[in-house]
Coordinates of C-alpha atoms in Angstrom, one line a residue:
X1 CA 17.3 8.7 -19.4
X2 CA 14.4 6.2 -19.6
X3 CA 14.7 3.3 -17.3
X4 CA 13.6 -0.4 -17.3
X5 CA 11.5 -0.7 -14.1
X6 CA 10.2 -3.9 -12.6
X7 CA 7.1 -3.6 -10.3
X8 CA 6.1 -6.7 -8.3
X9 CA 2.4 -6.6 -7.4
X10 CA 2.0 -4.2 -10.4
X11 CA -1.6 -5.3 -11.1
X12 CA -2.7 -4.4 -7.6
X13 CA -4.4 -1.3 -6.4
X14 CA -1.3 0.7 -5.7
X15 CA 0.9 -1.1 -8.2
X16 CA -1.4 -0.2 -11.1
X17 CA -1.2 3.5 -10.3
X18 CA 2.6 3.3 -10.1
X19 CA 2.8 1.5 -13.5
X20 CA 0.6 4.2 -15.1
X21 CA 2.7 7.0 -13.6
X22 CA 6.1 5.5 -14.6
X23 CA 5.0 4.8 -18.1
X24 CA 3.6 8.4 -18.4
X25 CA 7.1 9.6 -17.5
X26 CA 8.6 7.6 -20.4
X27 CA 9.9 4.5 -18.7
X28 CA 9.7 0.9 -19.8
X29 CA 7.6 -1.0 -17.1
X30 CA 7.5 -4.7 -16.4
X31 CA 4.6 -5.6 -14.2
X32 CA 4.9 -8.9 -12.3
X33 CA 1.8 -10.3 -10.5
X34 CA 0.2 -13.6 -9.6
X35 CA -3.3 -12.1 -9.3
X36 CA -3.8 -13.3 -5.7
X37 CA -5.2 -9.9 -4.9
X38 CA -4.2 -7.9 -8.0
X39 CA -6.4 -7.9 -11.1
X40 CA -5.7 -7.7 -14.9
X41 CA -8.6 -5.2 -15.1
X42 CA -6.5 -2.7 -13.1
X43 CA -3.9 -2.6 -15.9
X44 CA -5.8 -3.7 -19.0
X45 CA -5.7 -0.1 -20.4
X46 CA -1.9 -0.3 -20.4
X47 CA -1.6 -3.6 -22.4
X48 CA -1.5 -1.9 -25.8
X49 CA 1.4 0.3 -24.7
X50 CA 4.6 -1.0 -26.3
X51 CA 6.6 0.1 -23.2
X52 CA 4.4 -2.0 -20.8
X53 CA 4.9 -5.7 -20.2
X54 CA 2.7 -8.0 -18.1
X55 CA 4.1 -11.2 -16.6
X56 CA 2.2 -13.7 -14.5
X57 CA 4.6 -14.7 -11.8
X58 CA 4.8 -15.4 -8.0
X59 CA 7.6 -13.7 -6.3
X60 CA 8.2 -16.6 -3.9
X61 CA 10.0 -18.1 -6.9
X62 CA 13.1 -16.4 -8.4
X63 CA 12.7 -14.3 -11.5
X64 CA 15.5 -13.3 -13.9
X65 CA 15.4 -10.1 -16.0
X66 CA 17.7 -7.1 -16.6
X67 CA 16.3 -4.0 -15.0
X68 CA 17.5 -0.6 -13.6
X69 CA 15.0 -0.3 -10.8
X70 CA 12.7 -2.6 -8.8
X71 CA 9.6 -1.6 -6.8
X72 CA 8.8 -4.5 -4.5
X73 CA 5.0 -4.2 -3.8
X74 CA 4.0 -7.8 -3.9
X75 CA 2.0 -8.9 -0.8
X76 CA -1.7 -9.0 0.1
X77 CA -2.2 -5.9 2.3
X78 CA -5.7 -6.1 3.7
X79 CA -6.5 -8.3 6.8
X80 CA -9.2 -10.3 4.8
X81 CA -6.6 -11.3 2.2
X82 CA -3.4 -11.6 4.3
X83 CA -5.2 -13.8 6.9
X84 CA -6.8 -16.0 4.2
X85 CA -3.5 -17.8 3.8
X86 CA -1.1 -16.6 6.5
X87 CA 1.8 -18.9 5.5
X88 CA 1.6 -17.6 1.9
X89 CA 1.6 -14.0 3.2
X90 CA 4.8 -14.6 5.2
X91 CA 6.4 -16.4 2.2
X92 CA 5.5 -13.5 -0.1
X93 CA 7.1 -10.9 2.2
X94 CA 10.2 -12.9 3.1
X95 CA 10.9 -15.1 0.0
X96 CA 9.7 -12.3 -2.2
X97 CA 12.2 -9.9 -0.6
X98 CA 15.1 -12.5 -0.9
X99 CA 14.3 -13.1 -4.5
X100 CA 14.0 -9.5 -5.5
X101 CA 17.1 -8.5 -3.5
X102 CA 19.0 -11.3 -5.2
X103 CA 17.9 -9.9 -8.6
X104 CA 18.9 -6.3 -7.5
X105 CA 22.3 -7.6 -6.4
X106 CA 22.9 -9.4 -9.7
X107 CA 21.8 -6.6 -12.0
X108 CA 23.0 -3.7 -9.7
X109 CA 19.4 -2.3 -9.8
X110 CA 18.1 0.1 -7.1
X111 CA 15.3 -1.6 -5.2
X112 CA 12.4 0.0 -3.1
X113 CA 10.6 -2.0 -0.5
X114 CA 6.9 -1.1 0.1
X115 CA 6.8 -1.7 3.9
X116 CA 3.9 -0.7 6.1
X117 CA 2.8 1.3 9.1
X118 CA 1.8 -2.1 10.5
X119 CA 5.5 -2.6 11.6
X120 CA 4.6 -0.2 14.4
X121 CA 1.8 -2.6 15.6
X122 CA -0.5 -1.0 18.2
X123 CA 1.8 2.0 18.9
X124 CA 2.7 3.3 22.3
X125 CA 4.1 6.5 20.8
X126 CA 1.9 9.0 18.9
X127 CA 2.4 10.1 16.1
X128 CA 4.9 7.4 15.0
X129 CA 8.4 8.4 13.9
X130 CA 10.7 6.1 12.0
X131 CA 12.9 5.7 15.1
X132 CA 10.0 3.9 17.0
X133 CA 10.5 0.1 17.1
X134 CA 6.9 -0.7 17.4
X135 CA 4.6 -2.8 19.6
X136 CA 3.8 -5.9 17.6
X137 CA 2.3 -9.3 18.7
X138 CA 4.6 -11.8 17.0
X139 CA 2.1 -14.6 17.3
X140 CA -1.1 -12.7 16.8
X141 CA -3.7 -12.9 14.0
X142 CA -2.0 -10.0 12.1
X143 CA 1.6 -11.3 12.7
X144 CA 1.9 -13.0 9.3
X145 CA 1.7 -9.5 7.7
X146 CA 3.3 -7.4 10.4
X147 CA 6.3 -9.7 11.1
X148 CA 6.7 -10.6 7.4
X149 CA 7.2 -6.9 6.6
X150 CA 9.5 -6.4 9.6
X151 CA 11.6 -9.3 8.4
X152 CA 11.7 -7.9 4.8
X153 CA 13.0 -4.5 6.2
X154 CA 15.7 -6.5 8.0
X155 CA 16.6 -8.4 4.8
X156 CA 16.9 -5.1 2.9
X157 CA 19.2 -3.5 5.4
X158 CA 21.4 -6.7 5.5
X159 CA 21.6 -6.9 1.7
X160 CA 22.7 -3.3 1.7
X161 CA 25.3 -3.6 4.4
X162 CA 26.7 -7.0 3.3
X163 CA 26.3 -6.9 -0.5
X164 CA 26.2 -3.1 -1.2
X165 CA 22.7 -3.3 -2.8
X166 CA 21.1 0.1 -3.4
X167 CA 18.0 0.0 -1.3
X168 CA 15.0 2.3 -0.3
X169 CA 12.4 1.5 2.3
X170 CA 9.1 3.3 2.7
X171 CA 6.5 2.6 5.4
X172 CA 3.0 3.1 3.8
X173 CA 0.2 4.4 6.0
X174 CA -3.5 3.6 5.1
X175 CA -3.9 4.3 1.4
X176 CA -7.2 4.5 -0.5
X177 CA -8.5 5.5 -4.0
X178 CA -9.8 4.1 -7.3
X179 CA -9.0 0.5 -8.1
X180 CA -9.3 -0.7 -4.5
X181 CA -10.9 -4.1 -4.3
X182 CA -14.5 -3.6 -3.2
X183 CA -14.2 -6.7 -1.0
X184 CA -10.8 -6.2 0.4
X185 CA -12.2 -5.6 3.9
X186 CA -10.4 -2.3 4.4
X187 CA -12.4 0.4 6.1
X188 CA -12.7 2.9 3.2
X189 CA -13.9 0.4 0.7
X190 CA -16.2 -1.3 3.3
X191 CA -17.9 2.0 4.2
X192 CA -18.3 3.3 0.6
X193 CA -19.8 0.0 -0.7
X194 CA -22.1 -0.3 2.3
X195 CA -23.2 3.4 1.8
X196 CA -23.8 3.0 -1.9
X197 CA -25.9 -0.1 -1.3
X198 CA -27.7 1.7 1.6
X199 CA -26.6 -1.1 3.9
X200 CA -25.7 -0.6 7.6
X201 CA -22.2 0.8 8.0
X202 CA -20.3 -1.6 10.3
X203 CA -17.9 0.0 12.7
X204 CA -15.7 -2.4 14.8
X205 CA -15.2 -1.1 18.4
X206 CA -16.5 2.2 19.6
X207 CA -15.6 4.1 16.5
X208 CA -13.1 6.3 18.4
X209 CA -10.0 4.5 17.0
X210 CA -8.2 6.6 14.5
X211 CA -6.4 6.2 11.1
X212 CA -4.7 8.6 8.8
X213 CA -5.9 8.2 5.2
X214 CA -3.7 8.9 2.3
X215 CA -4.9 9.2 -1.3
X216 CA -3.1 6.9 -3.7
X217 CA -1.7 9.7 -6.0
X218 CA 0.2 11.2 -3.0
X219 CA 1.7 7.8 -2.2
X220 CA 2.9 7.3 -5.7
X221 CA 4.5 10.7 -5.7
X222 CA 6.3 9.8 -2.4
X223 CA 7.5 6.5 -3.8
X224 CA 9.0 8.0 -6.9
X225 CA 10.7 10.8 -4.9
X226 CA 12.1 8.2 -2.5
X227 CA 13.5 6.1 -5.5
X228 CA 15.1 9.3 -6.8
X229 CA 16.5 10.5 -3.4
X230 CA 20.2 10.8 -2.6
X231 CA 22.1 7.5 -2.6
X232 CA 23.0 7.6 1.1
X233 CA 19.4 8.0 2.2
X234 CA 17.6 4.7 2.2
X235 CA 15.1 5.1 5.0
X236 CA 12.9 3.7 6.3
X237 CA 10.7 6.7 5.8
X238 CA 7.0 7.2 6.6
X239 CA 4.7 8.0 3.6
X240 CA 1.3 8.9 4.8
X241 CA -1.2 11.7 5.5
X242 CA -0.8 13.0 9.1
X243 CA -4.4 14.2 9.3
X244 CA -6.1 11.8 11.7
X245 CA -9.8 10.8 11.6
X246 CA -11.8 8.5 13.8
X247 CA -13.8 5.6 12.2
X248 CA -17.0 7.4 13.2
X249 CA -15.9 10.6 11.4
X250 CA -15.0 8.6 8.3
X251 CA -18.4 6.8 8.3
X252 CA -20.3 10.1 8.7
X253 CA -18.3 11.7 5.8
X254 CA -19.0 8.7 3.5
X255 CA -22.8 8.8 4.3
X256 CA -22.9 12.5 3.6
X257 CA -20.9 12.3 0.3
X258 CA -23.0 9.4 -1.0
X259 CA -26.4 10.8 0.2
X260 CA -26.9 7.3 1.7
X261 CA -29.7 6.1 3.9
X262 CA -27.2 3.8 5.8
X263 CA -27.3 3.6 9.6
X264 CA -24.2 3.0 11.6
X265 CA -23.9 -0.3 13.6
X266 CA -21.2 -1.4 16.0
X267 CA -19.4 -4.8 16.2
X268 CA -16.6 -6.1 18.6
X269 CA -13.1 -4.9 17.7
X270 CA -10.9 -7.7 16.2
X271 CA -7.8 -8.9 18.0
X272 CA -4.6 -6.8 17.8
X273 CA -6.4 -4.0 15.9
X274 CA -4.4 -0.8 16.5
X275 CA -6.4 2.0 18.3
X276 CA -4.3 4.8 16.8
X277 CA -2.2 5.3 13.6
X278 CA -0.7 8.6 12.5
X279 CA 2.6 9.2 10.7
X280 CA 5.2 11.6 11.7
X281 CA 6.2 12.8 8.1
X282 CA 9.0 15.3 9.1
X283 CA 11.7 13.0 7.7
X284 CA 9.8 12.6 4.3
X285 CA 9.5 16.4 4.1
X286 CA 13.2 16.9 4.8
X287 CA 14.6 14.2 2.5
X288 CA 12.0 14.0 -0.3
X289 CA 12.0 17.5 -1.6
X290 CA 9.3 18.8 0.8
X291 CA 6.9 15.9 0.0
X292 CA 3.6 16.0 1.8
X293 CA 0.1 14.9 0.8
X294 CA -1.8 17.3 -1.4
X295 CA -5.2 15.5 -1.7
X296 CA -7.3 15.7 1.4
X297 CA -10.0 13.3 2.6
X298 CA -13.2 14.9 1.1
X299 CA -11.7 15.1 -2.4
X300 CA -10.1 11.7 -2.3
X301 CA -13.3 10.1 -0.9
X302 CA -15.3 11.6 -3.7
X303 CA -13.0 10.2 -6.4
X304 CA -13.1 6.8 -4.7
X305 CA -16.9 6.9 -4.4
X306 CA -17.2 7.7 -8.1
X307 CA -15.1 4.7 -8.9
X308 CA -17.1 2.3 -6.8
X309 CA -20.4 3.8 -8.1
X310 CA -19.3 3.1 -11.7
X311 CA -18.4 -0.5 -10.7
X312 CA -22.0 -1.0 -9.4
X313 CA -23.5 0.6 -12.6
X314 CA -21.4 -1.8 -14.7
X315 CA -23.1 -4.7 -12.8
X316 CA -20.6 -5.5 -10.1
X317 CA -22.0 -7.9 -7.5
X318 CA -20.5 -9.5 -4.4
X319 CA -18.8 -12.9 -4.8

Protein backbone atom coordinates (compact mmCIF):
# COMPACT_ATOMS: atom_id res chain seq x y z
CA UNK A 1 0.00 0.00 0.00
CA UNK A 2 1.35 3.43 -0.94
CA UNK A 3 1.98 5.75 2.00
CA UNK A 4 1.93 9.50 2.60
CA UNK A 5 5.39 10.27 3.94
CA UNK A 6 6.68 13.52 5.43
CA UNK A 7 10.43 14.19 5.22
CA UNK A 8 11.75 17.13 7.24
CA UNK A 9 14.99 18.46 5.78
CA UNK A 10 13.90 16.83 2.53
CA UNK A 11 15.73 19.32 0.30
CA UNK A 12 19.04 18.55 2.01
CA UNK A 13 21.81 16.26 0.79
CA UNK A 14 20.48 13.08 2.43
CA UNK A 15 16.81 14.11 2.39
CA UNK A 16 16.74 14.63 -1.38
CA UNK A 17 18.03 11.10 -1.99
CA UNK A 18 15.41 9.73 0.41
CA UNK A 19 12.62 11.71 -1.35
CA UNK A 20 13.73 10.27 -4.69
CA UNK A 21 13.82 6.68 -3.44
CA UNK A 22 10.44 6.81 -1.67
CA UNK A 23 8.74 8.34 -4.73
CA UNK A 24 10.31 5.67 -6.93
CA UNK A 25 8.71 3.07 -4.64
CA UNK A 26 5.26 4.58 -5.31
CA UNK A 27 4.73 6.70 -2.20
CA UNK A 28 3.40 10.22 -1.88
CA UNK A 29 6.17 12.40 -0.41
CA UNK A 30 5.83 15.76 1.32
CA UNK A 31 9.20 17.52 1.59
CA UNK A 32 9.52 20.12 4.34
CA UNK A 33 12.57 22.43 4.34
CA UNK A 34 13.50 25.99 5.31
CA UNK A 35 16.58 25.99 2.99
CA UNK A 36 19.02 26.86 5.78
CA UNK A 37 21.36 24.17 4.44
CA UNK A 38 19.01 22.40 1.99
CA UNK A 39 18.54 23.64 -1.56
CA UNK A 40 15.69 23.63 -4.04
CA UNK A 41 18.20 22.55 -6.70
CA UNK A 42 18.49 19.16 -4.91
CA UNK A 43 14.82 18.32 -5.54
CA UNK A 44 13.93 20.49 -8.58
CA UNK A 45 13.82 17.35 -10.77
CA UNK A 46 10.97 16.02 -8.56
CA UNK A 47 8.74 19.12 -8.72
CA UNK A 48 6.76 17.94 -11.77
CA UNK A 49 5.91 14.64 -10.10
CA UNK A 50 2.25 14.70 -8.93
CA UNK A 51 3.18 12.58 -5.91
CA UNK A 52 5.79 15.07 -4.65
CA UNK A 53 4.99 18.19 -2.66
CA UNK A 54 7.48 20.83 -1.50
CA UNK A 55 6.70 23.08 1.47
CA UNK A 56 8.92 25.84 2.86
CA UNK A 57 8.67 25.49 6.63
CA UNK A 58 10.88 25.62 9.72
CA UNK A 59 10.39 22.65 12.07
CA UNK A 60 10.90 24.83 15.13
CA UNK A 61 7.26 25.82 14.47
CA UNK A 62 4.44 23.22 14.58
CA UNK A 63 3.17 21.81 11.30
CA UNK A 64 -0.18 20.10 10.75
CA UNK A 65 -0.76 17.45 8.10
CA UNK A 66 -2.12 13.89 7.84
CA UNK A 67 0.65 11.38 7.14
CA UNK A 68 1.50 7.70 7.67
CA UNK A 69 5.25 8.08 8.28
CA UNK A 70 7.69 10.85 9.20
CA UNK A 71 11.43 10.92 8.59
CA UNK A 72 12.86 13.68 10.82
CA UNK A 73 16.10 14.77 9.12
CA UNK A 74 15.91 18.55 9.65
CA UNK A 75 19.12 19.89 11.22
CA UNK A 76 22.37 21.37 9.88
CA UNK A 77 24.89 18.52 10.04
CA UNK A 78 28.31 19.96 9.20
CA UNK A 79 30.38 21.91 11.77
CA UNK A 80 30.51 25.01 9.53
CA UNK A 81 26.72 25.18 9.41
CA UNK A 82 25.72 24.00 12.88
CA UNK A 83 28.24 26.33 14.56
CA UNK A 84 27.11 29.30 12.42
CA UNK A 85 24.01 29.66 14.63
CA UNK A 86 24.41 27.29 17.55
CA UNK A 87 21.15 28.31 19.28
CA UNK A 88 19.21 27.70 16.06
CA UNK A 89 20.88 24.27 15.79
CA UNK A 90 19.76 23.26 19.29
CA UNK A 91 16.25 24.60 18.64
CA UNK A 92 16.03 22.63 15.37
CA UNK A 93 17.03 19.38 17.10
CA UNK A 94 14.90 19.83 20.23
CA UNK A 95 11.88 21.90 19.14
CA UNK A 96 11.86 20.09 15.78
CA UNK A 97 11.71 16.73 17.57
CA UNK A 98 8.93 17.94 19.90
CA UNK A 99 6.86 19.29 17.00
CA UNK A 100 7.28 16.21 14.82
CA UNK A 101 6.64 13.82 17.72
CA UNK A 102 3.48 15.79 18.49
CA UNK A 103 2.41 15.37 14.87
CA UNK A 104 3.17 11.63 15.01
CA UNK A 105 1.20 11.31 18.24
CA UNK A 106 -1.85 13.09 16.77
CA UNK A 107 -1.86 11.23 13.42
CA UNK A 108 -0.58 7.88 14.81
CA UNK A 109 2.25 8.04 12.27
CA UNK A 110 5.47 6.09 12.63
CA UNK A 111 8.44 8.46 13.01
CA UNK A 112 12.16 7.97 12.40
CA UNK A 113 14.80 10.20 13.99
CA UNK A 114 18.00 10.78 12.04
CA UNK A 115 20.42 10.89 14.98
CA UNK A 116 24.18 10.86 14.60
CA UNK A 117 27.42 9.16 15.54
CA UNK A 118 28.26 12.51 17.19
CA UNK A 119 26.24 11.31 20.21
CA UNK A 120 29.34 9.19 20.99
CA UNK A 121 31.57 12.31 21.11
CA UNK A 122 35.30 11.48 21.19
CA UNK A 123 34.78 7.79 21.95
CA UNK A 124 36.70 5.83 24.55
CA UNK A 125 35.38 2.54 23.09
CA UNK A 126 36.27 1.40 19.57
CA UNK A 127 34.35 0.56 17.42
CA UNK A 128 31.22 2.15 18.92
CA UNK A 129 28.27 -0.12 19.80
CA UNK A 130 24.81 1.33 20.49
CA UNK A 131 25.20 0.44 24.18
CA UNK A 132 28.06 2.97 24.55
CA UNK A 133 26.87 6.19 26.25
CA UNK A 134 29.51 8.43 24.69
CA UNK A 135 32.16 10.93 25.75
CA UNK A 136 30.70 14.34 24.91
CA UNK A 137 31.69 17.82 26.08
CA UNK A 138 28.31 19.41 27.00
CA UNK A 139 29.68 22.98 26.75
CA UNK A 140 32.14 22.57 23.86
CA UNK A 141 32.10 24.08 20.39
CA UNK A 142 30.27 21.04 18.96
CA UNK A 143 27.80 20.66 21.84
CA UNK A 144 24.94 22.49 20.08
CA UNK A 145 24.78 19.58 17.61
CA UNK A 146 25.93 16.69 19.83
CA UNK A 147 23.70 17.52 22.79
CA UNK A 148 20.80 18.61 20.57
CA UNK A 149 20.77 15.16 18.97
CA UNK A 150 21.19 13.40 22.33
CA UNK A 151 18.21 15.34 23.70
CA UNK A 152 16.17 14.46 20.59
CA UNK A 153 16.85 10.75 21.20
CA UNK A 154 15.65 11.17 24.79
CA UNK A 155 12.47 12.91 23.58
CA UNK A 156 11.78 10.06 21.12
CA UNK A 157 12.15 7.43 23.83
CA UNK A 158 9.93 9.38 26.23
CA UNK A 159 7.19 9.97 23.65
CA UNK A 160 7.28 6.23 22.91
CA UNK A 161 7.06 5.20 26.57
CA UNK A 162 4.60 7.87 27.72
CA UNK A 163 2.40 8.32 24.62
CA UNK A 164 2.93 5.03 22.75
CA UNK A 165 4.31 6.81 19.65
CA UNK A 166 5.83 4.36 17.14
CA UNK A 167 9.46 5.49 16.90
CA UNK A 168 12.68 4.48 15.14
CA UNK A 169 16.12 5.94 15.93
CA UNK A 170 19.16 5.60 13.68
CA UNK A 171 22.65 6.94 14.35
CA UNK A 172 24.19 8.05 11.07
CA UNK A 173 27.96 7.84 10.58
CA UNK A 174 29.88 10.08 8.13
CA UNK A 175 27.91 10.03 4.89
CA UNK A 176 28.97 11.43 1.53
CA UNK A 177 27.83 11.45 -2.09
CA UNK A 178 26.33 13.61 -4.85
CA UNK A 179 24.39 16.71 -3.71
CA UNK A 180 26.69 17.43 -0.79
CA UNK A 181 27.14 21.16 -0.42
CA UNK A 182 30.61 22.02 -1.84
CA UNK A 183 31.11 24.51 1.02
CA UNK A 184 29.72 22.50 3.93
CA UNK A 185 33.15 22.08 5.50
CA UNK A 186 32.97 18.28 5.66
CA UNK A 187 36.15 16.44 4.90
CA UNK A 188 35.03 14.60 1.72
CA UNK A 189 33.62 17.71 0.01
CA UNK A 190 36.59 19.81 1.19
CA UNK A 191 39.18 17.40 -0.18
CA UNK A 192 37.39 16.84 -3.51
CA UNK A 193 36.86 20.55 -4.20
CA UNK A 194 40.45 21.39 -3.24
CA UNK A 195 41.74 18.58 -5.48
CA UNK A 196 39.59 19.55 -8.49
CA UNK A 197 40.80 23.16 -8.15
CA UNK A 198 44.42 21.98 -7.67
CA UNK A 199 44.56 23.78 -4.32
CA UNK A 200 46.44 22.51 -1.27
CA UNK A 201 44.45 19.83 0.55
CA UNK A 202 44.07 20.90 4.17
CA UNK A 203 44.34 18.20 6.84
CA UNK A 204 43.59 19.24 10.42
CA UNK A 205 45.86 17.52 12.94
CA UNK A 206 48.42 14.88 11.93
CA UNK A 207 46.11 13.10 9.47
CA UNK A 208 46.06 9.92 11.55
CA UNK A 209 42.56 10.52 12.93
CA UNK A 210 40.07 8.16 11.33
CA UNK A 211 36.52 8.19 10.01
CA UNK A 212 34.28 5.55 8.42
CA UNK A 213 32.72 6.89 5.22
CA UNK A 214 29.29 5.71 4.09
CA UNK A 215 27.88 6.33 0.61
CA UNK A 216 24.46 7.99 0.66
CA UNK A 217 22.62 5.15 -1.17
CA UNK A 218 23.65 2.68 1.56
CA UNK A 219 22.31 5.04 4.23
CA UNK A 220 18.96 5.48 2.45
CA UNK A 221 18.59 1.71 2.19
CA UNK A 222 19.30 1.41 5.94
CA UNK A 223 16.76 4.13 6.78
CA UNK A 224 14.00 2.49 4.78
CA UNK A 225 14.75 -0.93 6.28
CA UNK A 226 14.69 0.60 9.77
CA UNK A 227 11.30 2.23 9.11
CA UNK A 228 9.98 -1.15 7.98
CA UNK A 229 11.54 -3.17 10.82
CA UNK A 230 9.49 -5.02 13.44
CA UNK A 231 7.36 -2.83 15.70
CA UNK A 232 9.15 -3.70 18.94
CA UNK A 233 12.57 -2.76 17.57
CA UNK A 234 13.05 0.99 17.69
CA UNK A 235 16.80 1.32 18.14
CA UNK A 236 18.96 3.25 18.36
CA UNK A 237 20.87 1.48 15.60
CA UNK A 238 24.16 2.45 13.94
CA UNK A 239 23.95 2.99 10.18
CA UNK A 240 27.47 3.42 8.82
CA UNK A 241 30.33 1.79 6.96
CA UNK A 242 32.69 -0.05 9.35
CA UNK A 243 35.69 0.32 6.99
CA UNK A 244 37.95 2.88 8.67
CA UNK A 245 40.25 5.33 6.86
CA UNK A 246 42.66 7.97 8.11
CA UNK A 247 42.38 11.54 6.84
CA UNK A 248 45.73 11.06 5.08
CA UNK A 249 44.48 7.93 3.28
CA UNK A 250 41.35 9.79 2.17
CA UNK A 251 43.36 12.77 0.89
CA UNK A 252 45.71 10.49 -1.07
CA UNK A 253 42.76 8.59 -2.61
CA UNK A 254 41.09 11.86 -3.71
CA UNK A 255 44.33 13.18 -5.27
CA UNK A 256 44.77 9.92 -7.18
CA UNK A 257 41.16 9.72 -8.43
CA UNK A 258 41.11 13.36 -9.57
CA UNK A 259 44.64 13.32 -11.07
CA UNK A 260 45.17 16.48 -9.05
CA UNK A 261 48.36 18.48 -8.62
CA UNK A 262 47.33 19.32 -5.04
CA UNK A 263 49.81 19.10 -2.17
CA UNK A 264 48.81 18.12 1.38
CA UNK A 265 49.16 20.77 4.11
CA UNK A 266 48.53 20.46 7.85
CA UNK A 267 46.61 22.75 10.21
CA UNK A 268 45.88 22.54 13.98
CA UNK A 269 43.07 20.17 15.00
CA UNK A 270 39.84 21.99 16.05
CA UNK A 271 38.57 21.63 19.64
CA UNK A 272 36.65 18.44 20.53
CA UNK A 273 37.28 16.89 17.11
CA UNK A 274 37.02 13.08 17.57
CA UNK A 275 40.21 11.13 16.81
CA UNK A 276 38.39 7.90 15.92
CA UNK A 277 34.95 7.06 14.60
CA UNK A 278 33.89 3.59 13.49
CA UNK A 279 30.46 1.94 13.81
CA UNK A 280 29.76 -1.49 15.18
CA UNK A 281 26.98 -2.53 12.74
CA UNK A 282 26.23 -5.99 14.13
CA UNK A 283 22.82 -4.81 15.43
CA UNK A 284 21.86 -3.38 12.00
CA UNK A 285 22.85 -6.66 10.33
CA UNK A 286 20.76 -8.64 12.82
CA UNK A 287 17.62 -6.47 12.82
CA UNK A 288 17.56 -4.91 9.33
CA UNK A 289 17.51 -7.97 7.11
CA UNK A 290 21.29 -8.32 6.96
CA UNK A 291 21.84 -4.68 6.01
CA UNK A 292 25.42 -3.64 5.35
CA UNK A 293 27.05 -1.06 3.05
CA UNK A 294 27.50 -2.23 -0.54
CA UNK A 295 29.33 0.75 -2.09
CA UNK A 296 32.96 1.03 -1.04
CA UNK A 297 35.09 4.17 -0.85
CA UNK A 298 36.70 4.20 -4.32
CA UNK A 299 33.40 3.81 -6.19
CA UNK A 300 31.56 6.26 -3.94
CA UNK A 301 34.34 8.84 -4.19
CA UNK A 302 34.34 8.58 -7.99
CA UNK A 303 30.56 9.22 -8.13
CA UNK A 304 30.98 12.21 -5.81
CA UNK A 305 33.98 13.58 -7.76
CA UNK A 306 31.93 13.39 -10.98
CA UNK A 307 29.12 15.38 -9.30
CA UNK A 308 31.44 18.15 -8.08
CA UNK A 309 33.30 18.20 -11.41
CA UNK A 310 29.97 18.82 -13.18
CA UNK A 311 29.16 21.65 -10.76
CA UNK A 312 32.45 23.35 -11.63
CA UNK A 313 31.81 22.88 -15.37
CA UNK A 314 28.40 24.54 -14.91
CA UNK A 315 30.15 27.60 -13.49
CA UNK A 316 29.93 27.01 -9.73
CA UNK A 317 32.11 29.42 -7.75
CA UNK A 318 32.75 29.95 -4.05
CA UNK A 319 30.47 32.41 -2.27
